[in-house]
Amino acid sequence: TIIPGVWVIAVFSVCCVFLPRKVCIGLMLIFVPLAYSSYNTYPFVILATLLICHDAPRGLRDYAFVRFGFIASLALAMAGVNFVNWAYHGSFAIEIADWRQPNRVESIDDLIENFALVQKFISMLLINYGGGVGRVWVGYAIFSASLVSFLILMKLERWEALYAATPAVMGLGLLVAYCLINGVLLPVRATIFVWACTSYALVRTAILLGGQAFRTILLGGPVLFLCVYLAYQQSKTYEEFAVWQRFTRSMAEQISPRATQIFIYGDFWAMREARAVGIQSGNGLSSRLQYLTGAKTVLCKEQPDPCSGETPPFDEMPRFGSLLVENTDDAAFVRLPAWELAP
């Protein structure tokens, strides 16, 4: 749902450009719940988009109006998601998955333990500010420059600085509180709204301080860089995923056209091709084979019940270094390589 959520944000951004301010504030009642259902911090990107819009009327009345509209929209979004969860699962709350290893605060010791998670979360945020190179000081330098730009912007355009800082402070505060109370380490992608606000502060401050030629370079240079960078990333992504596509096509060619079911034994992560492109779950392999062959595909490690009545024509333990595919009358059996011997 993350990519459709970006579409929601993009449509709202277009609305902010062409529609009246009051209409856009009212539209938050629609777009914030949609964005929240996609990813729970996307509403803060919606808020940032509305607040840093270039023709926003800066002032206390508009600021209070926008914040009230956003809080009401976010409450509506949270109530809607919880209501759907209650209707389908009987619980008016979203349970935290066990694999996240939550540590809810019940004592001072829990609070201290969760505080270490908050520190790790902030460290991850700063590392990614430094381009993910693993050096926290680079992130500190860039983040410090962002803070300085906010201070300068506060002196030059007080309301504009407040507008830009509000989504970052509100959203980051809620994330830190959530991490502290529930003991869950949040992914850095949850902080995308912070990037939006600090980037705006950096660029806007530079525009206010620089001359016309500097403004042209500042605005045109990054656009040109982004175009080149995105073209490079697109070609790199194509090359990486082409390996996975060729590998799965080769596997599909070994499966009989008569097969109506495919049973896969072993751990899909043992395949180097899956690790190379970052396939996140076994569903990536089963869905790919089902798409290529039309046969229902089952990963026996993740879904043991459908495989319990089947007898594969080989020893299902992955002890050999090569992929093995065996066909019967109406089924195909695939044995993935072992981790130690994975090609």
Coordinates of C-alpha atoms in Angstrom, one line a residue:
T1 CA 0.0 0.0 0.0
I2 CA 3.0 2.3 0.3
I3 CA 3.2 3.3 -3.4
P4 CA -0.6 3.9 -3.8
G5 CA -0.2 6.2 -0.7
V6 CA 2.4 8.2 -2.7
W7 CA -0.3 8.6 -5.4
V8 CA -2.7 10.0 -2.7
I9 CA 0.0 12.5 -1.6
A10 CA 0.6 13.5 -5.2
V11 CA -3.1 14.1 -6.0
F12 CA -3.4 16.2 -2.8
S13 CA -0.3 18.2 -3.8
V14 CA -1.9 19.0 -7.1
C15 CA -5.1 20.1 -5.3
C16 CA -3.0 22.4 -3.1
V17 CA -1.6 24.1 -6.2
F18 CA -4.9 24.7 -8.1
L19 CA -7.7 24.7 -5.5
P20 CA -8.6 27.4 -2.9
R21 CA -7.0 27.1 0.5
K22 CA -10.2 26.4 2.5
V23 CA -11.1 23.6 0.0
C24 CA -7.8 21.9 0.5
I25 CA -8.2 22.1 4.3
G26 CA -11.6 20.4 4.0
L27 CA -10.1 17.8 1.6
M28 CA -7.9 16.6 4.5
L29 CA -10.9 14.8 5.8
I30 CA -10.7 12.6 2.7
F31 CA -7.0 12.5 2.0
V32 CA -5.6 12.0 5.5
P33 CA -7.7 8.8 6.1
L34 CA -6.6 7.5 2.7
A35 CA -3.0 8.3 3.4
Y36 CA -3.2 6.8 6.9
S37 CA -4.6 3.6 5.6
S38 CA -1.6 3.4 3.3
Y39 CA 1.1 4.2 5.8
N40 CA 0.5 5.7 9.2
T41 CA 2.9 8.6 9.0
Y42 CA 1.8 9.7 5.5
P43 CA -0.8 12.1 7.0
F44 CA 2.2 14.2 8.2
V45 CA 3.3 14.5 4.6
I46 CA -0.2 15.7 3.7
L47 CA 0.1 18.3 6.5
A48 CA 3.6 19.4 5.4
T49 CA 2.3 19.7 1.8
L50 CA -0.5 22.0 2.9
L51 CA 1.6 24.1 5.3
I52 CA 4.6 24.7 3.1
C53 CA 2.5 25.5 0.0
H54 CA 4.1 28.7 -1.5
D55 CA 0.9 30.8 -1.4
A56 CA -0.3 29.7 2.1
P57 CA -1.6 32.7 4.0
R58 CA 0.7 32.8 7.0
G59 CA -0.9 33.8 10.3
L60 CA -2.3 32.5 13.6
R61 CA -5.9 32.1 12.2
D62 CA -4.8 30.0 9.3
Y63 CA -2.3 28.0 11.4
A64 CA -4.9 27.1 14.0
F65 CA -7.5 26.3 11.3
V66 CA -5.0 23.9 9.5
R67 CA -4.0 22.2 12.7
F68 CA -7.6 21.7 13.9
G69 CA -8.5 20.3 10.5
F70 CA -5.5 17.9 10.5
I71 CA -6.2 16.7 14.1
A72 CA -9.8 16.1 13.2
S73 CA -8.8 14.3 10.0
L74 CA -6.2 12.1 11.8
A75 CA -8.7 11.2 14.5
L76 CA -11.2 10.2 11.8
A77 CA -8.5 8.1 10.1
M78 CA -7.5 6.3 13.3
A79 CA -11.2 5.7 14.2
G80 CA -12.0 4.4 10.7
V81 CA -9.1 1.9 10.7
N82 CA -9.9 0.7 14.2
F83 CA -13.5 0.3 13.3
V84 CA -12.7 -1.8 10.3
N85 CA -10.4 -3.9 12.5
W86 CA -13.2 -4.3 15.0
A87 CA -15.7 -5.3 12.2
Y88 CA -13.4 -8.0 10.8
H89 CA -11.4 -9.1 13.8
G90 CA -13.5 -8.2 16.8
S91 CA -10.9 -5.8 18.3
F92 CA -11.1 -2.0 18.3
A93 CA -7.3 -1.7 18.2
I94 CA -4.4 -2.7 16.0
E95 CA -2.3 -5.3 17.7
I96 CA 1.4 -5.1 17.4
A97 CA 2.9 -8.1 15.5
D98 CA 4.9 -10.5 17.7
W99 CA 7.9 -10.3 15.3
R100 CA 8.3 -6.7 16.2
Q101 CA 9.0 -7.9 19.8
P102 CA 7.1 -5.1 21.6
N103 CA 8.0 -4.2 25.1
R104 CA 5.1 -2.2 26.6
V105 CA 6.0 0.0 29.5
E106 CA 4.9 -1.5 32.8
S107 CA 7.8 -0.4 35.0
I108 CA 10.7 2.0 35.2
D109 CA 13.0 -0.7 33.9
D110 CA 10.8 -1.1 30.8
L111 CA 11.0 2.6 30.2
I112 CA 14.8 2.6 30.5
E113 CA 15.0 -0.3 28.1
N114 CA 12.7 1.4 25.6
F115 CA 14.7 4.6 25.8
A116 CA 17.7 2.7 24.3
L117 CA 15.4 1.9 21.4
V118 CA 14.6 5.6 21.0
Q119 CA 18.3 6.3 20.9
K120 CA 18.8 3.7 18.2
F121 CA 15.9 5.1 16.2
I122 CA 17.4 8.6 16.3
S123 CA 20.8 7.2 15.3
M124 CA 19.2 5.3 12.3
L125 CA 17.5 8.6 11.3
L126 CA 20.8 10.5 11.4
I127 CA 22.7 7.8 9.5
N128 CA 20.1 8.0 6.7
Y129 CA 20.4 11.8 6.7
G130 CA 24.0 11.1 5.9
G131 CA 23.0 9.1 2.9
G132 CA 23.0 5.8 4.7
V133 CA 26.8 5.5 4.5
G134 CA 27.0 4.3 8.1
R135 CA 28.7 7.4 9.5
V136 CA 26.6 9.2 12.0
W137 CA 28.6 12.4 11.9
V138 CA 27.6 13.0 8.3
G139 CA 24.0 12.8 9.3
Y140 CA 24.7 15.1 12.3
A141 CA 26.2 17.7 9.9
I142 CA 23.3 17.7 7.5
F143 CA 20.7 17.6 10.3
S144 CA 22.6 20.5 12.1
A145 CA 22.5 22.5 8.9
S146 CA 18.8 21.9 8.7
L147 CA 18.4 23.2 12.3
V148 CA 20.5 26.3 11.5
S149 CA 18.3 26.9 8.4
F150 CA 15.2 26.8 10.6
L151 CA 16.7 29.3 13.0
I152 CA 17.6 31.6 10.1
L153 CA 14.2 31.2 8.5
M154 CA 12.6 31.9 11.9
K155 CA 14.4 35.3 11.9
L156 CA 13.6 36.1 8.3
E157 CA 10.1 34.6 8.0
R158 CA 8.8 33.6 11.4
W159 CA 5.5 32.1 10.3
E160 CA 7.0 30.3 7.4
A161 CA 9.5 28.6 9.8
L162 CA 6.7 27.7 12.2
Y163 CA 4.7 26.2 9.3
A164 CA 7.6 24.1 8.1
A165 CA 8.6 22.9 11.5
T166 CA 5.1 21.9 12.7
P167 CA 4.7 18.6 10.8
A168 CA 8.3 17.5 11.7
V169 CA 7.8 18.3 15.4
M170 CA 4.3 16.7 15.7
G171 CA 5.1 13.6 13.7
L172 CA 8.5 12.9 15.2
G173 CA 7.2 13.5 18.7
L174 CA 4.5 10.9 18.2
L175 CA 7.0 8.4 16.8
V176 CA 9.3 8.8 19.7
A177 CA 6.4 8.5 22.2
Y178 CA 5.2 5.3 20.4
C179 CA 8.7 3.8 20.4
L180 CA 9.1 4.7 24.1
I181 CA 5.7 3.4 25.2
N182 CA 5.5 0.2 23.1
G183 CA 9.1 -0.7 22.8
V184 CA 9.0 -1.0 19.1
L185 CA 11.9 0.0 16.8
L186 CA 10.4 2.0 13.9
P187 CA 11.7 1.9 10.4
V188 CA 13.4 5.1 9.1
R189 CA 10.9 5.3 6.2
A190 CA 8.4 6.4 8.8
T191 CA 10.2 9.7 9.0
I192 CA 9.8 10.8 5.4
F193 CA 7.9 13.9 6.5
V194 CA 10.9 15.1 8.5
W195 CA 12.9 15.0 5.2
A196 CA 10.2 17.1 3.5
C197 CA 10.2 19.8 6.2
T198 CA 14.0 20.1 6.7
S199 CA 14.6 20.1 2.9
Y200 CA 12.1 22.9 2.5
A201 CA 13.8 24.9 5.3
L202 CA 17.3 24.4 3.7
V203 CA 16.2 25.4 0.2
R204 CA 13.9 28.2 1.3
T205 CA 16.6 29.8 3.5
A206 CA 19.2 29.6 0.7
I207 CA 16.7 31.3 -1.7
L208 CA 16.0 34.1 0.8
L209 CA 19.7 34.7 1.4
G210 CA 21.0 34.3 -2.2
G211 CA 20.8 36.5 -5.3
Q212 CA 18.9 35.7 -8.5
A213 CA 21.8 33.8 -10.1
F214 CA 22.3 31.8 -6.9
R215 CA 18.6 31.0 -6.9
T216 CA 18.6 29.8 -10.4
I217 CA 21.6 27.5 -9.7
L218 CA 20.0 26.3 -6.5
L219 CA 16.7 25.4 -8.1
G220 CA 18.0 24.1 -11.4
G221 CA 21.0 22.2 -10.1
P222 CA 19.2 19.7 -7.8
V223 CA 16.6 19.1 -10.5
L224 CA 19.2 18.2 -13.0
F225 CA 21.0 16.1 -10.4
L226 CA 17.8 14.2 -9.5
C227 CA 17.1 13.5 -13.2
V228 CA 20.5 12.0 -13.7
Y229 CA 20.4 10.1 -10.4
L230 CA 17.0 8.6 -11.0
A231 CA 18.0 7.5 -14.5
Y232 CA 21.0 5.8 -13.0
Q233 CA 19.0 4.2 -10.2
Q234 CA 16.4 3.0 -12.7
S235 CA 19.0 1.3 -14.9
K236 CA 20.7 -0.2 -11.8
T237 CA 17.4 -1.6 -10.5
Y238 CA 16.6 -3.1 -13.9
E239 CA 20.0 -4.9 -14.0
E240 CA 19.5 -6.2 -10.5
F241 CA 15.9 -7.5 -11.0
A242 CA 16.8 -8.9 -14.4
V243 CA 18.9 -11.6 -12.5
W244 CA 15.8 -12.6 -10.5
Q245 CA 13.6 -12.6 -13.6
R246 CA 16.0 -14.8 -15.6
F247 CA 16.4 -17.2 -12.7
T248 CA 12.6 -17.6 -12.1
R249 CA 12.0 -18.0 -15.9
S250 CA 14.6 -20.7 -16.0
M251 CA 12.9 -22.4 -13.1
A252 CA 9.5 -22.1 -14.7
E253 CA 10.7 -23.7 -18.0
Q254 CA 11.6 -26.8 -16.0
I255 CA 8.0 -27.2 -14.8
S256 CA 5.7 -29.3 -16.9
P257 CA 2.8 -27.4 -18.7
R258 CA 0.5 -30.0 -17.3
A259 CA 1.2 -29.1 -13.7
T260 CA -1.7 -27.5 -11.8
Q261 CA 0.2 -27.3 -8.5
I262 CA 3.8 -26.5 -7.6
F263 CA 5.2 -27.6 -4.2
I264 CA 8.4 -25.9 -3.1
Y265 CA 10.6 -27.3 -0.3
G266 CA 13.3 -25.4 1.4
D267 CA 14.1 -21.8 2.3
F268 CA 13.7 -19.3 -0.5
W269 CA 16.3 -17.1 1.2
A270 CA 18.9 -19.8 0.4
M271 CA 18.8 -18.6 -3.2
R272 CA 21.4 -16.0 -4.0
E273 CA 19.1 -14.3 -6.6
A274 CA 16.4 -13.7 -3.9
R275 CA 18.9 -12.1 -1.6
A276 CA 20.5 -10.0 -4.3
V277 CA 17.2 -8.2 -5.1
G278 CA 15.9 -8.2 -1.6
I279 CA 12.8 -10.3 -2.0
Q280 CA 11.0 -9.8 1.3
S281 CA 9.0 -13.0 1.7
G282 CA 8.4 -16.4 0.2
N283 CA 5.3 -14.9 -1.4
G284 CA 7.7 -13.2 -3.9
L285 CA 8.8 -16.6 -5.2
S286 CA 5.4 -18.3 -5.1
S287 CA 3.6 -15.4 -6.8
R288 CA 6.3 -15.2 -9.5
L289 CA 6.0 -18.9 -10.4
Q290 CA 2.2 -18.8 -10.4
Y291 CA 2.4 -15.8 -12.7
L292 CA 4.8 -17.6 -15.1
T293 CA 3.2 -21.0 -15.1
G294 CA -0.5 -20.5 -14.1
A295 CA -0.1 -23.3 -11.5
K296 CA -1.0 -22.8 -7.8
T297 CA 2.3 -22.5 -5.9
V298 CA 2.8 -23.5 -2.3
L299 CA 5.9 -23.0 -0.1
C300 CA 5.8 -26.0 2.2
K301 CA 7.9 -24.3 4.8
E302 CA 5.4 -21.5 5.2
Q303 CA 2.2 -23.5 4.4
P304 CA 2.9 -27.1 5.6
D305 CA -0.8 -28.2 5.6
P306 CA -1.2 -28.4 1.8
C307 CA 2.1 -30.3 1.5
S308 CA 1.3 -32.8 4.3
G309 CA -0.5 -35.2 1.9
E310 CA 2.1 -35.0 -0.8
T311 CA 5.1 -37.3 -1.3
P312 CA 7.8 -35.6 -3.3
P313 CA 9.9 -37.7 -5.6
F314 CA 13.1 -36.8 -3.8
D315 CA 14.4 -36.3 -0.3
E316 CA 12.9 -33.0 0.7
M317 CA 15.8 -31.9 2.9
P318 CA 17.9 -29.4 0.9
R319 CA 21.3 -31.0 1.2
F320 CA 22.5 -30.4 -2.3
G321 CA 23.9 -27.3 -3.9
S322 CA 21.7 -27.2 -7.0
L323 CA 18.1 -26.5 -7.6
L324 CA 16.0 -29.6 -8.3
V325 CA 12.7 -29.7 -10.2
E326 CA 10.7 -33.0 -10.6
N327 CA 7.4 -33.3 -12.5
T328 CA 4.6 -35.8 -12.0
D329 CA 1.3 -36.1 -13.9
D330 CA -0.3 -33.0 -12.6
A331 CA 2.2 -31.5 -10.1
A332 CA 5.7 -30.2 -9.9
F333 CA 8.0 -30.5 -6.9
V334 CA 10.9 -28.0 -6.4
R335 CA 13.7 -28.5 -3.9
L336 CA 15.6 -25.3 -3.1
P337 CA 19.3 -25.5 -2.3
A338 CA 20.6 -25.5 1.2
W339 CA 22.0 -22.3 2.7
E340 CA 25.5 -23.6 2.9
L341 CA 25.6 -24.8 -0.7
A342 CA 23.3 -22.2 -2.3
P343 CA 24.6 -21.2 -5.8

